[in-house]
Amino acid sequence: LNMGRPAGGTHREFLDSKELRYWLSAFRSRIADEIELDLGDRVDGNEGNRVRVVPVFLFDLVRTEALLLDGSKSAVSFPDMALAVRTRAPSRLTRFQCGDLPVLTEPADVHRSLLGAILTTGWGVAPTHLTYSEARKG
């Protein structure tokens, strides 16, 4: 799996969520056999009375440095799965701000971000950082 490094001279390792999803999808049936669980069909959406299973992959790493998905996220939602990475790293500043205050990320606590990813994958709930604006509609 490719661990990328963002451009601009900073040296931070991260996991590429799209590549991770690719490999998890490629080995979906082998993973299901190994854990003896049905991960559901790979189709997106619900057809008839079939039950939709949303696989959730949480990578719990024994690592004291932060390792985030795409360089800034603890969890990511895809139409067919949710991914999350947890490490033992302490809180750290992100490049984001809220009301002119820096936003912290806690790589050791992925509860909220993972729940958000599951809600987005399973029920289409929009992430909390996205808002609808009538002014930007057109």
PDB file of C-alpha atoms in Angstrom:
ATOM      1  CA  LEU A   1       0.000   0.000   0.000  1.00  0.00           C
ATOM      2  CA  ASN A   2       1.329   3.376  -0.962  1.00  0.00           C
ATOM      3  CA  MET A   3       1.964   5.744   1.922  1.00  0.00           C
ATOM      4  CA  GLY A   4       1.974   9.161   0.331  1.00  0.00           C
ATOM      5  CA  ARG A   5       3.659  12.377   1.299  1.00  0.00           C
ATOM      6  CA  PRO A   6       1.935  15.707   0.660  1.00  0.00           C
ATOM      7  CA  ALA A   7       3.612  18.248  -1.607  1.00  0.00           C
ATOM      8  CA  GLY A   8       5.025  21.487  -0.298  1.00  0.00           C
ATOM      9  CA  GLY A   9       8.030  20.320   1.676  1.00  0.00           C
ATOM     10  CA  THR A  10       6.184  18.965   4.717  1.00  0.00           C
ATOM     11  CA  HIS A  11       7.044  15.446   5.719  1.00  0.00           C
ATOM     12  CA  ARG A  12       3.898  13.681   6.889  1.00  0.00           C
ATOM     13  CA  GLU A  13       3.035  10.121   6.039  1.00  0.00           C
ATOM     14  CA  PHE A  14      -0.561   9.271   5.199  1.00  0.00           C
ATOM     15  CA  LEU A  15      -2.646   6.449   3.749  1.00  0.00           C
ATOM     16  CA  ASP A  16      -4.290   6.887   0.377  1.00  0.00           C
ATOM     17  CA  SER A  17      -7.949   6.021   1.057  1.00  0.00           C
ATOM     18  CA  LYS A  18      -8.772   5.296  -2.594  1.00  0.00           C
ATOM     19  CA  GLU A  19      -5.909   2.838  -2.935  1.00  0.00           C
ATOM     20  CA  LEU A  20      -6.817   1.204   0.377  1.00  0.00           C
ATOM     21  CA  ARG A  21     -10.412   0.856  -0.825  1.00  0.00           C
ATOM     22  CA  TYR A  22      -9.189  -0.663  -4.094  1.00  0.00           C
ATOM     23  CA  TRP A  23      -7.231  -3.385  -2.310  1.00  0.00           C
ATOM     24  CA  LEU A  24      -9.964  -4.108   0.236  1.00  0.00           C
ATOM     25  CA  SER A  25     -12.458  -4.445  -2.632  1.00  0.00           C
ATOM     26  CA  ALA A  26     -10.089  -6.686  -4.587  1.00  0.00           C
ATOM     27  CA  PHE A  27      -9.758  -9.043  -1.609  1.00  0.00           C
ATOM     28  CA  ARG A  28     -13.343  -8.659  -0.346  1.00  0.00           C
ATOM     29  CA  SER A  29     -14.292 -12.335  -0.728  1.00  0.00           C
ATOM     30  CA  ARG A  30     -11.035 -13.538   0.883  1.00  0.00           C
ATOM     31  CA  ILE A  31     -11.540 -11.169   3.818  1.00  0.00           C
ATOM     32  CA  ALA A  32     -15.127 -12.410   4.244  1.00  0.00           C
ATOM     33  CA  ASP A  33     -13.954 -16.043   4.235  1.00  0.00           C
ATOM     34  CA  GLU A  34     -11.186 -15.288   6.739  1.00  0.00           C
ATOM     35  CA  ILE A  35     -13.468 -13.561   9.270  1.00  0.00           C
ATOM     36  CA  GLU A  36     -16.375 -15.909   8.493  1.00  0.00           C
ATOM     37  CA  LEU A  37     -18.832 -13.066   7.932  1.00  0.00           C
ATOM     38  CA  ASP A  38     -20.943 -12.031   4.982  1.00  0.00           C
ATOM     39  CA  LEU A  39     -19.765  -8.642   3.729  1.00  0.00           C
ATOM     40  CA  GLY A  40     -22.793  -8.387   1.432  1.00  0.00           C
ATOM     41  CA  ASP A  41     -22.870  -7.839  -2.275  1.00  0.00           C
ATOM     42  CA  ARG A  42     -20.619  -5.270  -3.812  1.00  0.00           C
ATOM     43  CA  VAL A  43     -23.548  -3.487  -5.462  1.00  0.00           C
ATOM     44  CA  ASP A  44     -24.402  -0.017  -4.244  1.00  0.00           C
ATOM     45  CA  GLY A  45     -27.924   0.621  -3.019  1.00  0.00           C
ATOM     46  CA  ASN A  46     -30.753  -1.644  -1.979  1.00  0.00           C
ATOM     47  CA  GLU A  47     -32.600  -3.943  -4.382  1.00  0.00           C
ATOM     48  CA  GLY A  48     -35.849  -5.560  -3.279  1.00  0.00           C
ATOM     49  CA  ASN A  49     -35.813  -7.258   0.107  1.00  0.00           C
ATOM     50  CA  ARG A  50     -32.082  -7.877   0.213  1.00  0.00           C
ATOM     51  CA  VAL A  51     -30.212  -6.725   3.270  1.00  0.00           C
ATOM     52  CA  ARG A  52     -27.403  -4.270   2.640  1.00  0.00           C
ATOM     53  CA  VAL A  53     -24.238  -4.904   4.618  1.00  0.00           C
ATOM     54  CA  VAL A  54     -21.826  -1.996   5.026  1.00  0.00           C
ATOM     55  CA  PRO A  55     -18.343  -3.251   5.872  1.00  0.00           C
ATOM     56  CA  VAL A  56     -16.436  -1.060   8.323  1.00  0.00           C
ATOM     57  CA  PHE A  57     -12.666  -1.434   8.381  1.00  0.00           C
ATOM     58  CA  LEU A  58     -10.913   0.044  11.412  1.00  0.00           C
ATOM     59  CA  PHE A  59      -7.136  -0.167  11.354  1.00  0.00           C
ATOM     60  CA  ASP A  60      -5.932   0.123  14.958  1.00  0.00           C
ATOM     61  CA  LEU A  61      -2.202   0.743  14.731  1.00  0.00           C
ATOM     62  CA  VAL A  62       0.346   0.607  17.530  1.00  0.00           C
ATOM     63  CA  ARG A  63       2.103   3.752  16.427  1.00  0.00           C
ATOM     64  CA  THR A  64       2.886   6.968  18.281  1.00  0.00           C
ATOM     65  CA  GLU A  65       2.936   9.139  15.145  1.00  0.00           C
ATOM     66  CA  ALA A  66      -0.293  10.190  13.450  1.00  0.00           C
ATOM     67  CA  LEU A  67      -1.181   8.310  10.266  1.00  0.00           C
ATOM     68  CA  LEU A  68      -4.301   9.785   8.706  1.00  0.00           C
ATOM     69  CA  LEU A  69      -6.278   8.927   5.589  1.00  0.00           C
ATOM     70  CA  ASP A  70      -5.477  11.311   2.735  1.00  0.00           C
ATOM     71  CA  GLY A  71      -3.353  13.352   5.126  1.00  0.00           C
ATOM     72  CA  SER A  72      -6.190  14.858   7.157  1.00  0.00           C
ATOM     73  CA  LYS A  73      -8.975  12.379   8.010  1.00  0.00           C
ATOM     74  CA  SER A  74      -9.422   9.694  10.643  1.00  0.00           C
ATOM     75  CA  ALA A  75     -12.311   8.099   8.736  1.00  0.00           C
ATOM     76  CA  VAL A  76     -13.552   8.100   5.148  1.00  0.00           C
ATOM     77  CA  SER A  77     -16.887   7.094   3.644  1.00  0.00           C
ATOM     78  CA  PHE A  78     -17.317   5.294   0.315  1.00  0.00           C
ATOM     79  CA  PRO A  79     -20.564   4.012  -1.234  1.00  0.00           C
ATOM     80  CA  ASP A  80     -19.658   0.410  -0.373  1.00  0.00           C
ATOM     81  CA  MET A  81     -17.585   0.696   2.839  1.00  0.00           C
ATOM     82  CA  ALA A  82     -16.293   2.918   5.631  1.00  0.00           C
ATOM     83  CA  LEU A  83     -12.599   3.129   6.523  1.00  0.00           C
ATOM     84  CA  ALA A  84     -10.889   4.450   9.653  1.00  0.00           C
ATOM     85  CA  VAL A  85      -7.379   4.556  11.095  1.00  0.00           C
ATOM     86  CA  ARG A  86      -6.575   4.926  14.779  1.00  0.00           C
ATOM     87  CA  THR A  87      -3.103   5.447  16.210  1.00  0.00           C
ATOM     88  CA  ARG A  88      -1.774   6.308  19.651  1.00  0.00           C
ATOM     89  CA  ALA A  89      -0.608   9.739  18.544  1.00  0.00           C
ATOM     90  CA  PRO A  90      -1.427  12.774  20.701  1.00  0.00           C
ATOM     91  CA  SER A  91      -3.699  15.574  19.515  1.00  0.00           C
ATOM     92  CA  ARG A  92      -2.328  17.724  16.733  1.00  0.00           C
ATOM     93  CA  LEU A  93      -3.258  20.839  14.806  1.00  0.00           C
ATOM     94  CA  THR A  94      -4.832  20.521  11.383  1.00  0.00           C
ATOM     95  CA  ARG A  95      -4.860  22.973   8.507  1.00  0.00           C
ATOM     96  CA  PHE A  96      -8.550  23.675   9.185  1.00  0.00           C
ATOM     97  CA  GLN A  97     -10.069  26.468  11.259  1.00  0.00           C
ATOM     98  CA  CYS A  98     -13.415  27.035  12.946  1.00  0.00           C
ATOM     99  CA  GLY A  99     -14.233  30.638  13.831  1.00  0.00           C
ATOM    100  CA  ASP A 100     -10.587  31.697  13.407  1.00  0.00           C
ATOM    101  CA  LEU A 101      -9.494  29.007  15.866  1.00  0.00           C
ATOM    102  CA  PRO A 102      -7.318  26.071  14.823  1.00  0.00           C
ATOM    103  CA  VAL A 103      -8.976  22.665  14.753  1.00  0.00           C
ATOM    104  CA  LEU A 104      -7.332  19.750  16.542  1.00  0.00           C
ATOM    105  CA  THR A 105      -7.469  16.150  15.410  1.00  0.00           C
ATOM    106  CA  GLU A 106      -7.149  13.258  17.808  1.00  0.00           C
ATOM    107  CA  PRO A 107      -5.825  10.188  15.966  1.00  0.00           C
ATOM    108  CA  ALA A 108      -6.448   8.062  19.076  1.00  0.00           C
ATOM    109  CA  ASP A 109     -10.204   8.807  19.145  1.00  0.00           C
ATOM    110  CA  VAL A 110     -12.025   7.954  15.930  1.00  0.00           C
ATOM    111  CA  HIS A 111     -15.519   7.432  17.381  1.00  0.00           C
ATOM    112  CA  ARG A 112     -17.146  10.550  15.958  1.00  0.00           C
ATOM    113  CA  SER A 113     -15.468  10.469  12.549  1.00  0.00           C
ATOM    114  CA  LEU A 114     -16.137   6.738  12.117  1.00  0.00           C
ATOM    115  CA  LEU A 115     -19.792   7.154  13.101  1.00  0.00           C
ATOM    116  CA  GLY A 116     -20.069   9.969  10.550  1.00  0.00           C
ATOM    117  CA  ALA A 117     -18.538   7.778   7.836  1.00  0.00           C
ATOM    118  CA  ILE A 118     -20.935   4.928   8.646  1.00  0.00           C
ATOM    119  CA  LEU A 119     -23.943   7.281   8.569  1.00  0.00           C
ATOM    120  CA  THR A 120     -22.820   8.683   5.219  1.00  0.00           C
ATOM    121  CA  THR A 121     -22.231   5.239   3.682  1.00  0.00           C
ATOM    122  CA  GLY A 122     -25.344   3.578   5.060  1.00  0.00           C
ATOM    123  CA  TRP A 123     -27.944   6.322   4.960  1.00  0.00           C
ATOM    124  CA  GLY A 124     -26.506   9.192   2.937  1.00  0.00           C
ATOM    125  CA  VAL A 125     -26.259  11.565   5.891  1.00  0.00           C
ATOM    126  CA  ALA A 126     -24.132  14.538   4.855  1.00  0.00           C
ATOM    127  CA  PRO A 127     -20.908  15.122   6.787  1.00  0.00           C
ATOM    128  CA  THR A 128     -21.198  17.822   9.439  1.00  0.00           C
ATOM    129  CA  HIS A 129     -18.746  20.137   7.682  1.00  0.00           C
ATOM    130  CA  LEU A 130     -20.984  20.358   4.585  1.00  0.00           C
ATOM    131  CA  THR A 131     -23.835  22.841   4.550  1.00  0.00           C
ATOM    132  CA  TYR A 132     -26.497  23.855   2.059  1.00  0.00           C
ATOM    133  CA  SER A 133     -26.631  27.460   1.003  1.00  0.00           C
ATOM    134  CA  GLU A 134     -29.476  28.950  -1.053  1.00  0.00           C
ATOM    135  CA  ALA A 135     -27.056  31.666  -2.205  1.00  0.00           C
ATOM    136  CA  ARG A 136     -24.682  29.100  -3.766  1.00  0.00           C
ATOM    137  CA  LYS A 137     -27.455  27.073  -5.358  1.00  0.00           C
ATOM    138  CA  GLY A 138     -27.185  28.604  -8.815  1.00  0.00           C
TER     139      GLY A 138
END
